[in-house]
PDB file of C-alpha atoms and ligand atoms in Angstrom:
ATOM      1  CA  MET A   1      -0.078   0.061  -0.027  1.00  0.00           C
ATOM      2  CA  GLU A   2       1.984   3.357  -1.199  1.00  0.00           C
ATOM      3  CA  THR A   3       0.130   6.919  -0.295  1.00  0.00           C
ATOM      4  CA  ILE A   4       1.861   9.493  -2.420  1.00  0.00           C
ATOM      5  CA  ILE A   5       1.666  13.188  -1.176  1.00  0.00           C
ATOM      6  CA  LYS A   6       2.863  15.769  -3.553  1.00  0.00           C
ATOM      7  CA  SER A   7       3.892  19.464  -3.901  1.00  0.00           C
ATOM      8  CA  LYS A   8       4.010  21.279  -7.060  1.00  0.00           C
ATOM      9  CA  THR A   9       7.269  19.366  -7.932  1.00  0.00           C
ATOM     10  CA  LYS A  10       8.074  16.678  -5.071  1.00  0.00           C
ATOM     11  CA  SER A  11       6.366  13.603  -4.959  1.00  0.00           C
ATOM     12  CA  VAL A  12       6.711  11.516  -1.105  1.00  0.00           C
ATOM     13  CA  VAL A  13       5.901   8.221  -0.971  1.00  0.00           C
ATOM     14  CA  ILE A  14       4.779   6.566   2.319  1.00  0.00           C
ATOM     15  CA  GLY A  15       4.656   2.569   2.828  1.00  0.00           C
ATOM     16  CA  ALA A  16       5.973  -0.261   4.082  1.00  0.00           C
ATOM     17  CA  GLY A  17       9.411  -1.121   2.908  1.00  0.00           C
ATOM     18  CA  HIS A  18       9.927   2.182   2.209  1.00  0.00           C
ATOM     19  CA  PRO A  19      12.051   4.724   4.464  1.00  0.00           C
ATOM     20  CA  PHE A  20       9.910   6.153   7.137  1.00  0.00           C
ATOM     21  CA  VAL A  21       8.500   9.586   6.605  1.00  0.00           C
ATOM     22  CA  MET A  22       9.155  12.203   8.765  1.00  0.00           C
ATOM     23  CA  ILE A  23       6.326  15.020   8.843  1.00  0.00           C
ATOM     24  CA  GLY A  24       7.664  17.990  10.740  1.00  0.00           C
ATOM     25  CA  GLU A  25       5.713  18.997  13.706  1.00  0.00           C
ATOM     26  CA  ARG A  26       6.931  22.513  14.566  1.00  0.00           C
ATOM     27  CA  ILE A  27       4.551  24.807  12.417  1.00  0.00           C
ATOM     28  CA  ASN A  28       1.881  24.680  15.167  1.00  0.00           C
ATOM     29  CA  PRO A  29       1.312  27.205  17.956  1.00  0.00           C
ATOM     30  CA  THR A  30      -0.084  24.770  20.360  1.00  0.00           C
ATOM     31  CA  GLY A  31       2.180  25.068  23.442  1.00  0.00           C
ATOM     32  CA  ARG A  32       4.423  27.598  21.461  1.00  0.00           C
ATOM     33  CA  LYS A  33       2.755  31.004  22.739  1.00  0.00           C
ATOM     34  CA  LYS A  34       5.208  33.464  21.095  1.00  0.00           C
ATOM     35  CA  LEU A  35       4.452  31.289  17.655  1.00  0.00           C
ATOM     36  CA  GLY A  36       1.033  32.086  18.360  1.00  0.00           C
ATOM     37  CA  GLU A  37       1.389  35.399  18.843  1.00  0.00           C
ATOM     38  CA  GLU A  38       3.391  36.280  15.726  1.00  0.00           C
ATOM     39  CA  MET A  39       0.966  34.395  13.398  1.00  0.00           C
ATOM     40  CA  ILE A  40      -1.585  36.564  14.926  1.00  0.00           C
ATOM     41  CA  ALA A  41       0.321  39.852  14.269  1.00  0.00           C
ATOM     42  CA  GLY A  42       0.784  38.665  10.729  1.00  0.00           C
ATOM     43  CA  ASP A  43       4.739  37.849  11.283  1.00  0.00           C
ATOM     44  CA  PHE A  44       5.203  34.558   9.605  1.00  0.00           C
ATOM     45  CA  SER A  45       9.062  34.921   9.761  1.00  0.00           C
ATOM     46  CA  ARG A  46       9.430  31.922  12.488  1.00  0.00           C
ATOM     47  CA  VAL A  47       7.291  29.826  10.500  1.00  0.00           C
ATOM     48  CA  GLU A  48       9.668  30.392   7.551  1.00  0.00           C
ATOM     49  CA  ARG A  49      12.698  29.689  10.025  1.00  0.00           C
ATOM     50  CA  ASP A  50      11.245  26.450  11.703  1.00  0.00           C
ATOM     51  CA  ALA A  51      10.072  25.048   8.054  1.00  0.00           C
ATOM     52  CA  ALA A  52      13.561  25.427   6.617  1.00  0.00           C
ATOM     53  CA  ALA A  53      15.269  24.107   9.939  1.00  0.00           C
ATOM     54  CA  GLN A  54      13.075  20.933   9.764  1.00  0.00           C
ATOM     55  CA  VAL A  55      13.734  20.433   6.145  1.00  0.00           C
ATOM     56  CA  ALA A  56      17.370  20.611   6.310  1.00  0.00           C
ATOM     57  CA  ALA A  57      17.270  18.822   9.004  1.00  0.00           C
ATOM     58  CA  GLY A  58      15.270  15.786   6.900  1.00  0.00           C
ATOM     59  CA  ALA A  59      11.815  16.313   7.237  1.00  0.00           C
ATOM     60  CA  HIS A  60      10.023  14.826   4.241  1.00  0.00           C
ATOM     61  CA  ILE A  61       6.577  16.354   5.063  1.00  0.00           C
ATOM     62  CA  LEU A  62       5.793  19.505   7.306  1.00  0.00           C
ATOM     63  CA  ASP A  63       2.638  19.581   9.291  1.00  0.00           C
ATOM     64  CA  VAL A  64       0.924  22.956   9.182  1.00  0.00           C
ATOM     65  CA  ASN A  65      -1.247  23.801  12.006  1.00  0.00           C
ATOM     66  CA  ALA A  66      -2.646  27.617  12.685  1.00  0.00           C
ATOM     67  CA  GLY A  67      -4.948  26.969  15.692  1.00  0.00           C
ATOM     68  CA  VAL A  68      -4.652  29.985  18.013  1.00  0.00           C
ATOM     69  CA  PRO A  69      -7.598  31.051  20.147  1.00  0.00           C
ATOM     70  CA  LEU A  70      -9.203  34.273  18.712  1.00  0.00           C
ATOM     71  CA  GLY A  71      -7.025  34.130  15.519  1.00  0.00           C
ATOM     72  CA  ASP A  72      -8.637  33.818  12.086  1.00  0.00           C
ATOM     73  CA  GLU A  73      -7.710  30.423  11.206  1.00  0.00           C
ATOM     74  CA  PRO A  74      -8.155  30.185   7.584  1.00  0.00           C
ATOM     75  CA  GLU A  75      -6.194  33.281   6.860  1.00  0.00           C
ATOM     76  CA  MET A  76      -3.168  32.213   9.068  1.00  0.00           C
ATOM     77  CA  LEU A  77      -3.251  28.782   7.602  1.00  0.00           C
ATOM     78  CA  ILE A  78      -3.242  30.223   4.336  1.00  0.00           C
ATOM     79  CA  ASN A  79       0.048  32.432   5.275  1.00  0.00           C
ATOM     80  CA  ALA A  80       1.558  29.843   7.002  1.00  0.00           C
ATOM     81  CA  ILE A  81       1.393  27.521   3.543  1.00  0.00           C
ATOM     82  CA  ARG A  82       2.367  30.581   1.308  1.00  0.00           C
ATOM     83  CA  THR A  83       5.180  31.624   3.391  1.00  0.00           C
ATOM     84  CA  ILE A  84       6.628  27.739   3.247  1.00  0.00           C
ATOM     85  CA  GLN A  85       5.507  26.900  -0.236  1.00  0.00           C
ATOM     86  CA  LYS A  86       7.538  29.905  -1.295  1.00  0.00           C
ATOM     87  CA  ILE A  87      10.826  28.194   0.346  1.00  0.00           C
ATOM     88  CA  SER A  88      10.657  24.713   0.045  1.00  0.00           C
ATOM     89  CA  ASP A  89       9.036  22.009  -2.162  1.00  0.00           C
ATOM     90  CA  VAL A  90       8.392  19.665   0.368  1.00  0.00           C
ATOM     91  CA  PRO A  91       4.684  18.595   0.584  1.00  0.00           C
ATOM     92  CA  LEU A  92       2.170  19.599   3.122  1.00  0.00           C
ATOM     93  CA  CYS A  93       0.214  17.958   5.958  1.00  0.00           C
ATOM     94  CA  ILE A  94      -2.622  20.605   6.620  1.00  0.00           C
ATOM     95  CA  ASP A  95      -3.490  20.510  10.129  1.00  0.00           C
ATOM     96  CA  SER A  96      -6.996  21.876  11.283  1.00  0.00           C
ATOM     97  CA  SER A  97     -10.320  20.620  12.430  1.00  0.00           C
ATOM     98  CA  VAL A  98     -12.103  23.937  11.269  1.00  0.00           C
ATOM     99  CA  MET A  99     -13.955  23.485   8.136  1.00  0.00           C
ATOM    100  CA  ASP A 100     -13.498  26.775   6.612  1.00  0.00           C
ATOM    101  CA  ALA A 101      -9.737  26.651   7.393  1.00  0.00           C
ATOM    102  CA  LEU A 102      -9.204  23.548   5.593  1.00  0.00           C
ATOM    103  CA  GLU A 103     -11.042  24.357   2.821  1.00  0.00           C
ATOM    104  CA  ALA A 104      -9.474  27.685   2.330  1.00  0.00           C
ATOM    105  CA  ALA A 105      -6.126  25.910   2.779  1.00  0.00           C
ATOM    106  CA  LEU A 106      -6.916  23.448   0.067  1.00  0.00           C
ATOM    107  CA  GLY A 107      -7.335  26.284  -2.161  1.00  0.00           C
ATOM    108  CA  ALA A 108      -4.584  27.672  -1.731  1.00  0.00           C
ATOM    109  CA  TYR A 109      -2.164  24.612  -1.503  1.00  0.00           C
ATOM    110  CA  GLU A 110      -0.427  23.706  -4.837  1.00  0.00           C
ATOM    111  CA  GLY A 111      -0.104  19.917  -5.022  1.00  0.00           C
ATOM    112  CA  LYS A 112      -1.807  16.868  -3.454  1.00  0.00           C
ATOM    113  CA  ALA A 113      -2.160  17.395   0.424  1.00  0.00           C
ATOM    114  CA  LEU A 114      -2.557  15.272   3.204  1.00  0.00           C
ATOM    115  CA  VAL A 115      -5.600  16.416   5.150  1.00  0.00           C
ATOM    116  CA  ASN A 116      -4.978  15.761   8.937  1.00  0.00           C
ATOM    117  CA  SER A 117      -7.404  15.117   9.949  1.00  0.00           C
ATOM    118  CA  VAL A 118     -11.100  13.445   9.999  1.00  0.00           C
ATOM    119  CA  THR A 119     -12.688  11.501  12.594  1.00  0.00           C
ATOM    120  CA  GLY A 120     -15.003   8.446  12.312  1.00  0.00           C
ATOM    121  CA  GLU A 121     -17.948  10.786  13.413  1.00  0.00           C
ATOM    122  CA  ASP A 122     -21.110  11.153  10.757  1.00  0.00           C
ATOM    123  CA  GLU A 123     -21.080  14.420  10.738  1.00  0.00           C
ATOM    124  CA  ARG A 124     -17.640  15.084  10.098  1.00  0.00           C
ATOM    125  CA  LEU A 125     -16.952  12.229   7.804  1.00  0.00           C
ATOM    126  CA  ASP A 126     -19.633  13.692   5.338  1.00  0.00           C
ATOM    127  CA  ARG A 127     -18.228  17.424   5.715  1.00  0.00           C
ATOM    128  CA  VAL A 128     -14.613  16.947   5.076  1.00  0.00           C
ATOM    129  CA  LEU A 129     -14.590  13.833   2.907  1.00  0.00           C
ATOM    130  CA  PRO A 130     -16.009  15.682   0.100  1.00  0.00           C
ATOM    131  CA  LEU A 131     -13.745  18.080   0.226  1.00  0.00           C
ATOM    132  CA  VAL A 132     -10.511  15.689  -0.305  1.00  0.00           C
ATOM    133  CA  LYS A 133     -12.136  14.414  -3.186  1.00  0.00           C
ATOM    134  CA  LYS A 134     -12.703  17.973  -4.616  1.00  0.00           C
ATOM    135  CA  TYR A 135      -9.072  18.785  -4.039  1.00  0.00           C
ATOM    136  CA  ASN A 136      -7.809  15.063  -4.883  1.00  0.00           C
ATOM    137  CA  ALA A 137      -6.060  15.064  -1.758  1.00  0.00           C
ATOM    138  CA  ALA A 138      -5.313  12.285   1.149  1.00  0.00           C
ATOM    139  CA  VAL A 139      -6.663  12.279   4.251  1.00  0.00           C
ATOM    140  CA  ILE A 140      -5.684  11.137   7.820  1.00  0.00           C
ATOM    141  CA  GLY A 141      -8.612   9.345   9.589  1.00  0.00           C
ATOM    142  CA  LEU A 142      -8.236   9.225  13.545  1.00  0.00           C
ATOM    143  CA  ALA A 143      -9.825   6.100  15.329  1.00  0.00           C
ATOM    144  CA  ASN A 144     -12.113   7.796  17.437  1.00  0.00           C
ATOM    145  CA  ASP A 145     -16.024   8.570  16.929  1.00  0.00           C
ATOM    146  CA  GLU A 146     -19.005  10.450  18.582  1.00  0.00           C
ATOM    147  CA  THR A 147     -18.569   7.972  21.502  1.00  0.00           C
ATOM    148  CA  GLY A 148     -14.995   8.896  22.114  1.00  0.00           C
ATOM    149  CA  ILE A 149     -11.668   7.469  22.268  1.00  0.00           C
ATOM    150  CA  SER A 150     -12.011   3.860  22.842  1.00  0.00           C
ATOM    151  CA  ASN A 151      -9.290   2.086  25.077  1.00  0.00           C
ATOM    152  CA  ASP A 152     -10.094  -1.248  23.225  1.00  0.00           C
ATOM    153  CA  PRO A 153      -8.045  -1.743  20.354  1.00  0.00           C
ATOM    154  CA  GLU A 154     -10.952  -3.632  18.521  1.00  0.00           C
ATOM    155  CA  GLU A 155     -13.161  -0.377  18.400  1.00  0.00           C
ATOM    156  CA  ARG A 156     -10.286   1.368  17.127  1.00  0.00           C
ATOM    157  CA  VAL A 157     -10.335  -0.904  14.245  1.00  0.00           C
ATOM    158  CA  ARG A 158     -13.654  -0.737  13.846  1.00  0.00           C
ATOM    159  CA  VAL A 159     -13.678   2.921  13.358  1.00  0.00           C
ATOM    160  CA  ALA A 160     -10.715   3.043  11.041  1.00  0.00           C
ATOM    161  CA  GLU A 161     -12.902   0.492   9.130  1.00  0.00           C
ATOM    162  CA  LYS A 162     -15.529   2.724   8.877  1.00  0.00           C
ATOM    163  CA  ILE A 163     -13.645   5.540   7.756  1.00  0.00           C
ATOM    164  CA  ILE A 164     -11.747   3.816   4.930  1.00  0.00           C
ATOM    165  CA  ALA A 165     -15.213   2.231   3.532  1.00  0.00           C
ATOM    166  CA  ARG A 166     -16.896   5.962   3.782  1.00  0.00           C
ATOM    167  CA  ALA A 167     -13.963   7.057   2.079  1.00  0.00           C
ATOM    168  CA  ALA A 168     -14.542   4.542  -0.672  1.00  0.00           C
ATOM    169  CA  SER A 169     -17.886   5.539  -1.143  1.00  0.00           C
ATOM    170  CA  TYR A 170     -16.723   9.095  -1.948  1.00  0.00           C
ATOM    171  CA  GLY A 171     -14.414   7.785  -4.350  1.00  0.00           C
ATOM    172  CA  ILE A 172     -11.163   8.209  -2.386  1.00  0.00           C
ATOM    173  CA  PRO A 173      -9.143   4.953  -2.661  1.00  0.00           C
ATOM    174  CA  ARG A 174      -7.959   3.237   0.418  1.00  0.00           C
ATOM    175  CA  GLU A 175      -4.549   4.049  -0.254  1.00  0.00           C
ATOM    176  CA  ASP A 176      -5.274   7.899   0.419  1.00  0.00           C
ATOM    177  CA  VAL A 177      -6.195   7.118   3.585  1.00  0.00           C
ATOM    178  CA  ILE A 178      -3.888   7.282   6.599  1.00  0.00           C
ATOM    179  CA  ILE A 179      -5.213   5.831   9.612  1.00  0.00           C
ATOM    180  CA  ASP A 180      -4.130   7.513  13.195  1.00  0.00           C
ATOM    181  CA  PRO A 181      -4.562   4.732  15.870  1.00  0.00           C
ATOM    182  CA  LEU A 182      -4.196   7.503  18.274  1.00  0.00           C
ATOM    183  CA  THR A 183      -1.280   8.367  20.635  1.00  0.00           C
ATOM    184  CA  MET A 184      -2.212   9.164  24.032  1.00  0.00           C
ATOM    185  CA  THR A 185       0.336  10.280  26.955  1.00  0.00           C
ATOM    186  CA  VAL A 186       1.574   7.510  28.979  1.00  0.00           C
ATOM    187  CA  ALA A 187       1.910   9.881  31.755  1.00  0.00           C
ATOM    188  CA  ALA A 188      -2.042   9.694  32.159  1.00  0.00           C
ATOM    189  CA  ASP A 189      -2.280   6.162  31.274  1.00  0.00           C
ATOM    190  CA  PRO A 190       0.472   3.753  31.695  1.00  0.00           C
ATOM    191  CA  GLN A 191      -1.243   1.498  28.947  1.00  0.00           C
ATOM    192  CA  ALA A 192      -1.773   4.187  26.977  1.00  0.00           C
ATOM    193  CA  ALA A 193       0.975   3.219  24.365  1.00  0.00           C
ATOM    194  CA  ARG A 194       0.139  -0.818  24.296  1.00  0.00           C
ATOM    195  CA  ASN A 195      -3.280  -0.242  23.248  1.00  0.00           C
ATOM    196  CA  THR A 196      -1.885   1.953  20.560  1.00  0.00           C
ATOM    197  CA  LEU A 197       0.396  -0.058  19.413  1.00  0.00           C
ATOM    198  CA  GLU A 198      -1.814  -3.087  19.465  1.00  0.00           C
ATOM    199  CA  THR A 199      -4.470  -1.173  17.543  1.00  0.00           C
ATOM    200  CA  MET A 200      -1.159  -1.035  14.974  1.00  0.00           C
ATOM    201  CA  ARG A 201      -0.850  -4.519  14.899  1.00  0.00           C
ATOM    202  CA  MET A 202      -4.432  -5.306  14.162  1.00  0.00           C
ATOM    203  CA  ILE A 203      -4.644  -2.798  11.466  1.00  0.00           C
ATOM    204  CA  ARG A 204      -1.516  -3.566   9.634  1.00  0.00           C
ATOM    205  CA  GLU A 205      -2.947  -7.106   9.808  1.00  0.00           C
ATOM    206  CA  HIS A 206      -6.762  -6.351   8.824  1.00  0.00           C
ATOM    207  CA  LEU A 207      -6.870  -3.402   6.938  1.00  0.00           C
ATOM    208  CA  GLY A 208      -3.162  -3.183   5.401  1.00  0.00           C
ATOM    209  CA  VAL A 209      -3.344   0.817   5.390  1.00  0.00           C
ATOM    210  CA  ASN A 210      -0.647   3.168   6.293  1.00  0.00           C
ATOM    211  CA  MET A 211      -0.502   4.863   9.699  1.00  0.00           C
ATOM    212  CA  ILE A 212       0.597   7.786  11.259  1.00  0.00           C
ATOM    213  CA  ALA A 213       1.302   9.025  14.794  1.00  0.00           C
ATOM    214  CA  GLY A 214       1.962  12.246  16.730  1.00  0.00           C
ATOM    215  CA  ALA A 215       4.653  10.815  18.003  1.00  0.00           C
ATOM    216  CA  SER A 216       5.440  13.348  20.842  1.00  0.00           C
ATOM    217  CA  ASN A 217       2.132  13.219  22.286  1.00  0.00           C
ATOM    218  CA  VAL A 218       3.229   9.947  24.057  1.00  0.00           C
ATOM    219  CA  SER A 219       5.511  12.040  26.644  1.00  0.00           C
ATOM    220  CA  PHE A 220       3.228  14.983  27.300  1.00  0.00           C
ATOM    221  CA  GLY A 221       3.378  15.617  31.156  1.00  0.00           C
ATOM    222  CA  LEU A 222       6.932  13.918  31.651  1.00  0.00           C
ATOM    223  CA  PRO A 223      10.592  15.052  31.967  1.00  0.00           C
ATOM    224  CA  ASP A 224      13.292  14.603  29.410  1.00  0.00           C
ATOM    225  CA  ARG A 225      10.536  13.677  26.733  1.00  0.00           C
ATOM    226  CA  SER A 226      12.990  13.129  23.628  1.00  0.00           C
ATOM    227  CA  TRP A 227      14.088   9.553  24.955  1.00  0.00           C
ATOM    228  CA  VAL A 228      10.348   8.580  25.732  1.00  0.00           C
ATOM    229  CA  ASN A 229       9.362   9.760  22.284  1.00  0.00           C
ATOM    230  CA  ALA A 230      12.793   7.773  20.698  1.00  0.00           C
ATOM    231  CA  GLY A 231      11.372   4.694  22.325  1.00  0.00           C
ATOM    232  CA  TYR A 232       8.342   4.597  21.166  1.00  0.00           C
ATOM    233  CA  LEU A 233       9.166   5.350  17.191  1.00  0.00           C
ATOM    234  CA  PRO A 234      10.712   2.028  16.971  1.00  0.00           C
ATOM    235  CA  MET A 235       8.206   0.076  18.940  1.00  0.00           C
ATOM    236  CA  ALA A 236       5.456   1.487  16.680  1.00  0.00           C
ATOM    237  CA  MET A 237       7.531   1.171  13.413  1.00  0.00           C
ATOM    238  CA  LEU A 238       7.811  -2.530  14.124  1.00  0.00           C
ATOM    239  CA  CYS A 239       3.902  -2.791  14.581  1.00  0.00           C
ATOM    240  CA  GLY A 240       3.067  -0.928  11.354  1.00  0.00           C
ATOM    241  CA  LEU A 241       3.672   2.633  11.866  1.00  0.00           C
ATOM    242  CA  THR A 242       4.760   3.899   8.055  1.00  0.00           C
ATOM    243  CA  CYS A 243       5.341   7.566   9.007  1.00  0.00           C
ATOM    244  CA  ALA A 244       4.940   9.906  12.096  1.00  0.00           C
ATOM    245  CA  ILE A 245       4.406  13.518  13.013  1.00  0.00           C
ATOM    246  CA  THR A 246       7.939  14.208  14.748  1.00  0.00           C
ATOM    247  CA  ASP A 247      10.387  16.581  15.183  1.00  0.00           C
ATOM    248  CA  PRO A 248      13.367  15.943  12.778  1.00  0.00           C
ATOM    249  CA  THR A 249      15.566  18.895  14.365  1.00  0.00           C
ATOM    250  CA  ASN A 250      15.969  17.134  17.604  1.00  0.00           C
ATOM    251  CA  PRO A 251      19.153  14.519  16.409  1.00  0.00           C
ATOM    252  CA  THR A 252      17.633  11.686  18.999  1.00  0.00           C
ATOM    253  CA  LEU A 253      14.444  11.531  17.133  1.00  0.00           C
ATOM    254  CA  ARG A 254      16.046  11.811  13.201  1.00  0.00           C
ATOM    255  CA  GLN A 255      18.553   9.206  14.512  1.00  0.00           C
ATOM    256  CA  ILE A 256      16.583   6.568  16.020  1.00  0.00           C
ATOM    257  CA  ILE A 257      14.397   6.916  12.917  1.00  0.00           C
ATOM    258  CA  LEU A 258      17.267   6.526  10.195  1.00  0.00           C
ATOM    259  CA  ALA A 259      18.785   3.808  12.352  1.00  0.00           C
ATOM    260  CA  SER A 260      15.404   1.665  12.544  1.00  0.00           C
ATOM    261  CA  ASP A 261      14.890   2.184   8.708  1.00  0.00           C
ATOM    262  CA  VAL A 262      18.611   0.358   8.468  1.00  0.00           C
ATOM    263  CA  LEU A 263      17.162  -2.696  11.134  1.00  0.00           C
ATOM    264  CA  MET A 264      14.038  -2.907   9.291  1.00  0.00           C
ATOM    265  CA  GLY A 265      15.305  -3.250   6.173  1.00  0.00           C
ATOM    266  CA  ASN A 266      13.844   0.045   4.795  1.00  0.00           C
ATOM    267  CA  ASP A 267      17.148   1.539   3.668  1.00  0.00           C
ATOM    268  CA  GLU A 268      18.998  -0.628   1.342  1.00  0.00           C
ATOM    269  CA  TYR A 269      22.724  -0.792   1.998  1.00  0.00           C
ATOM    270  CA  ALA A 270      22.378   1.390   5.000  1.00  0.00           C
ATOM    271  CA  SER A 271      23.051   4.087   2.204  1.00  0.00           C
ATOM    272  CA  ASN A 272      20.793   6.905   3.803  1.00  0.00           C
ATOM    273  CA  TRP A 273      22.371   6.483   7.099  1.00  0.00           C
ATOM    274  CA  ILE A 274      26.111   6.720   5.381  1.00  0.00           C
ATOM    275  CA  ALA A 275      25.165   9.552   3.486  1.00  0.00           C
ATOM    276  CA  ASP A 276      23.607  11.316   6.756  1.00  0.00           C
ATOM    277  CA  PHE A 277      26.806  10.459   8.731  1.00  0.00           C
ATOM    278  CA  ARG A 278      29.082  11.651   5.746  1.00  0.00           C
ATOM    279  CA  LYS A 279      27.011  14.980   5.967  1.00  0.00           C
ATOM    280  CA  ARG A 280      27.143  15.308   9.679  1.00  0.00           C
ATOM    281  CA  ALA A 281      30.804  14.922   9.776  1.00  0.00           C
ATOM    282  CA  ALA A 282      31.327  17.165   6.937  1.00  0.00           C
ATOM    283  CA  ALA A 283      29.248  19.718   8.972  1.00  0.00           C
ATOM    284  CA  ASN A 284      31.278  19.169  12.054  1.00  0.00           C
ATOM    285  CA  LYS A 285      34.663  19.747  10.566  1.00  0.00           C
TER     286      LYS A 285
HETATM  287  N1  THG B   1      -2.335  13.028  15.343  1.00  0.00           N
HETATM  288  C1  THG B   1      -2.885  14.148  14.259  1.00  0.00           C
HETATM  289  N2  THG B   1      -2.327  14.878  14.161  1.00  0.00           N
HETATM  290  C2  THG B   1      -1.593  15.670  15.074  1.00  0.00           C
HETATM  291  C3  THG B   1      -1.390  14.961  16.399  1.00  0.00           C
HETATM  292  C4  THG B   1      -1.473  13.814  16.647  1.00  0.00           C
HETATM  293  N3  THG B   1      -1.463  16.787  15.334  1.00  0.00           N
HETATM  294  C5  THG B   1      -0.792  17.689  16.357  1.00  0.00           C
HETATM  295  C6  THG B   1      -0.015  16.614  17.087  1.00  0.00           C
HETATM  296  N4  THG B   1      -0.974  15.586  17.395  1.00  0.00           N
HETATM  297  C7  THG B   1       1.287  16.082  16.550  1.00  0.00           C
HETATM  298  N5  THG B   1       1.864  17.263  16.818  1.00  0.00           N
HETATM  299  C8  THG B   1       2.561  17.953  17.762  1.00  0.00           C
HETATM  300  C9  THG B   1       3.833  19.050  17.952  1.00  0.00           C
HETATM  301  C10 THG B   1       4.153  19.706  19.215  1.00  0.00           C
HETATM  302  C11 THG B   1       4.088  18.731  20.200  1.00  0.00           C
HETATM  303  C12 THG B   1       3.447  17.636  20.175  1.00  0.00           C
HETATM  304  C13 THG B   1       2.795  17.099  18.955  1.00  0.00           C
HETATM  305  C14 THG B   1       5.183  19.003  21.425  1.00  0.00           C
HETATM  306  N6  THG B   1       5.418  20.355  21.336  1.00  0.00           N
HETATM  307  C15 THG B   1       6.322  21.067  22.735  1.00  0.00           C
HETATM  308  C16 THG B   1       5.222  21.343  23.585  1.00  0.00           C
HETATM  309  O1  THG B   1       4.130  21.423  23.843  1.00  0.00           O
HETATM  310  O2  THG B   1       5.597  21.219  24.989  1.00  0.00           O
HETATM  311  C17 THG B   1       6.756  22.652  22.159  1.00  0.00           C
HETATM  312  C18 THG B   1       7.882  22.667  21.669  1.00  0.00           C
HETATM  313  C19 THG B   1       8.514  23.853  21.349  1.00  0.00           C
HETATM  314  O3  THG B   1       8.098  24.595  22.523  1.00  0.00           O
HETATM  315  O4  THG B   1       9.444  24.150  20.597  1.00  0.00           O
HETATM  316  O5  THG B   1       5.177  18.567  22.211  1.00  0.00           O
HETATM  317  O6  THG B   1      -1.820  12.759  17.214  1.00  0.00           O
HETATM  318  N7  THG B   1      -2.883  13.195  13.338  1.00  0.00           N
END
């Protein structure tokens, strides 16, 4: 199963057997007060710098979120997308739950976007999926519905199945649906990561679609979070995760991903690993 996300000039392939796709998480004002204030003031210089830094660190795709309380989200999202597409050719993942913002962003985006996201709620499915189809995008399906987030992996798989079936009814092929089995913090529930990992195994076995995770969620509330995130990623890759929203500018995270690709057989002859090593060695000279 291959999902292809595109900018005007670049295509990224997401799929088992391919190098793991790193989606840069940093263009997101949640938990970044300064970034949010600047976005509201119309200053997108930090967005530009953070986009460039993530791409330089190896991000294949960038997540773009402009959700600031009291901000004009459609306008800020369009501004962020235009700012990024001016300086970089990486494809984008448009992160919003506001319909007007999604529609505006898809209109402004050049390429085949990844829409982040739709849930299994009928009302959401029947609003978001027609947009995904209209703009020939791909979509992330979150494994929760009107009953909330289940702790039962089987229930999450059922929601995933429902999203894939509803997408098909709108003419969206299953390779254009990436399921998010929902990553929650282990600080609140010690079984949270296990439940998500088990969901991943079941989705891989029964549905075979690509899967995504907001990997940094797993460690909210803990100190020294990178190590926890870094432990989670290879476990999830082994369970079928094929891409993640993560921070490639964090060397711990980016190197655990590159190393896991070697170990998983996704990086033949370790050529990406070796190329990256040489690049780092040259930069340190
Ligand atoms: N699934 C999907 N989309 C998502 C998520 C998901 N989008 C948002 C989020 N979860 C993934 N993105 C982030 C981005 C940042 C952080 C966590 C998840 C994060 N930020 C630091 C903080 O809040 O402490 C701030 C970093 C800084 O100050 O520089 O942890 O699960 N589909």
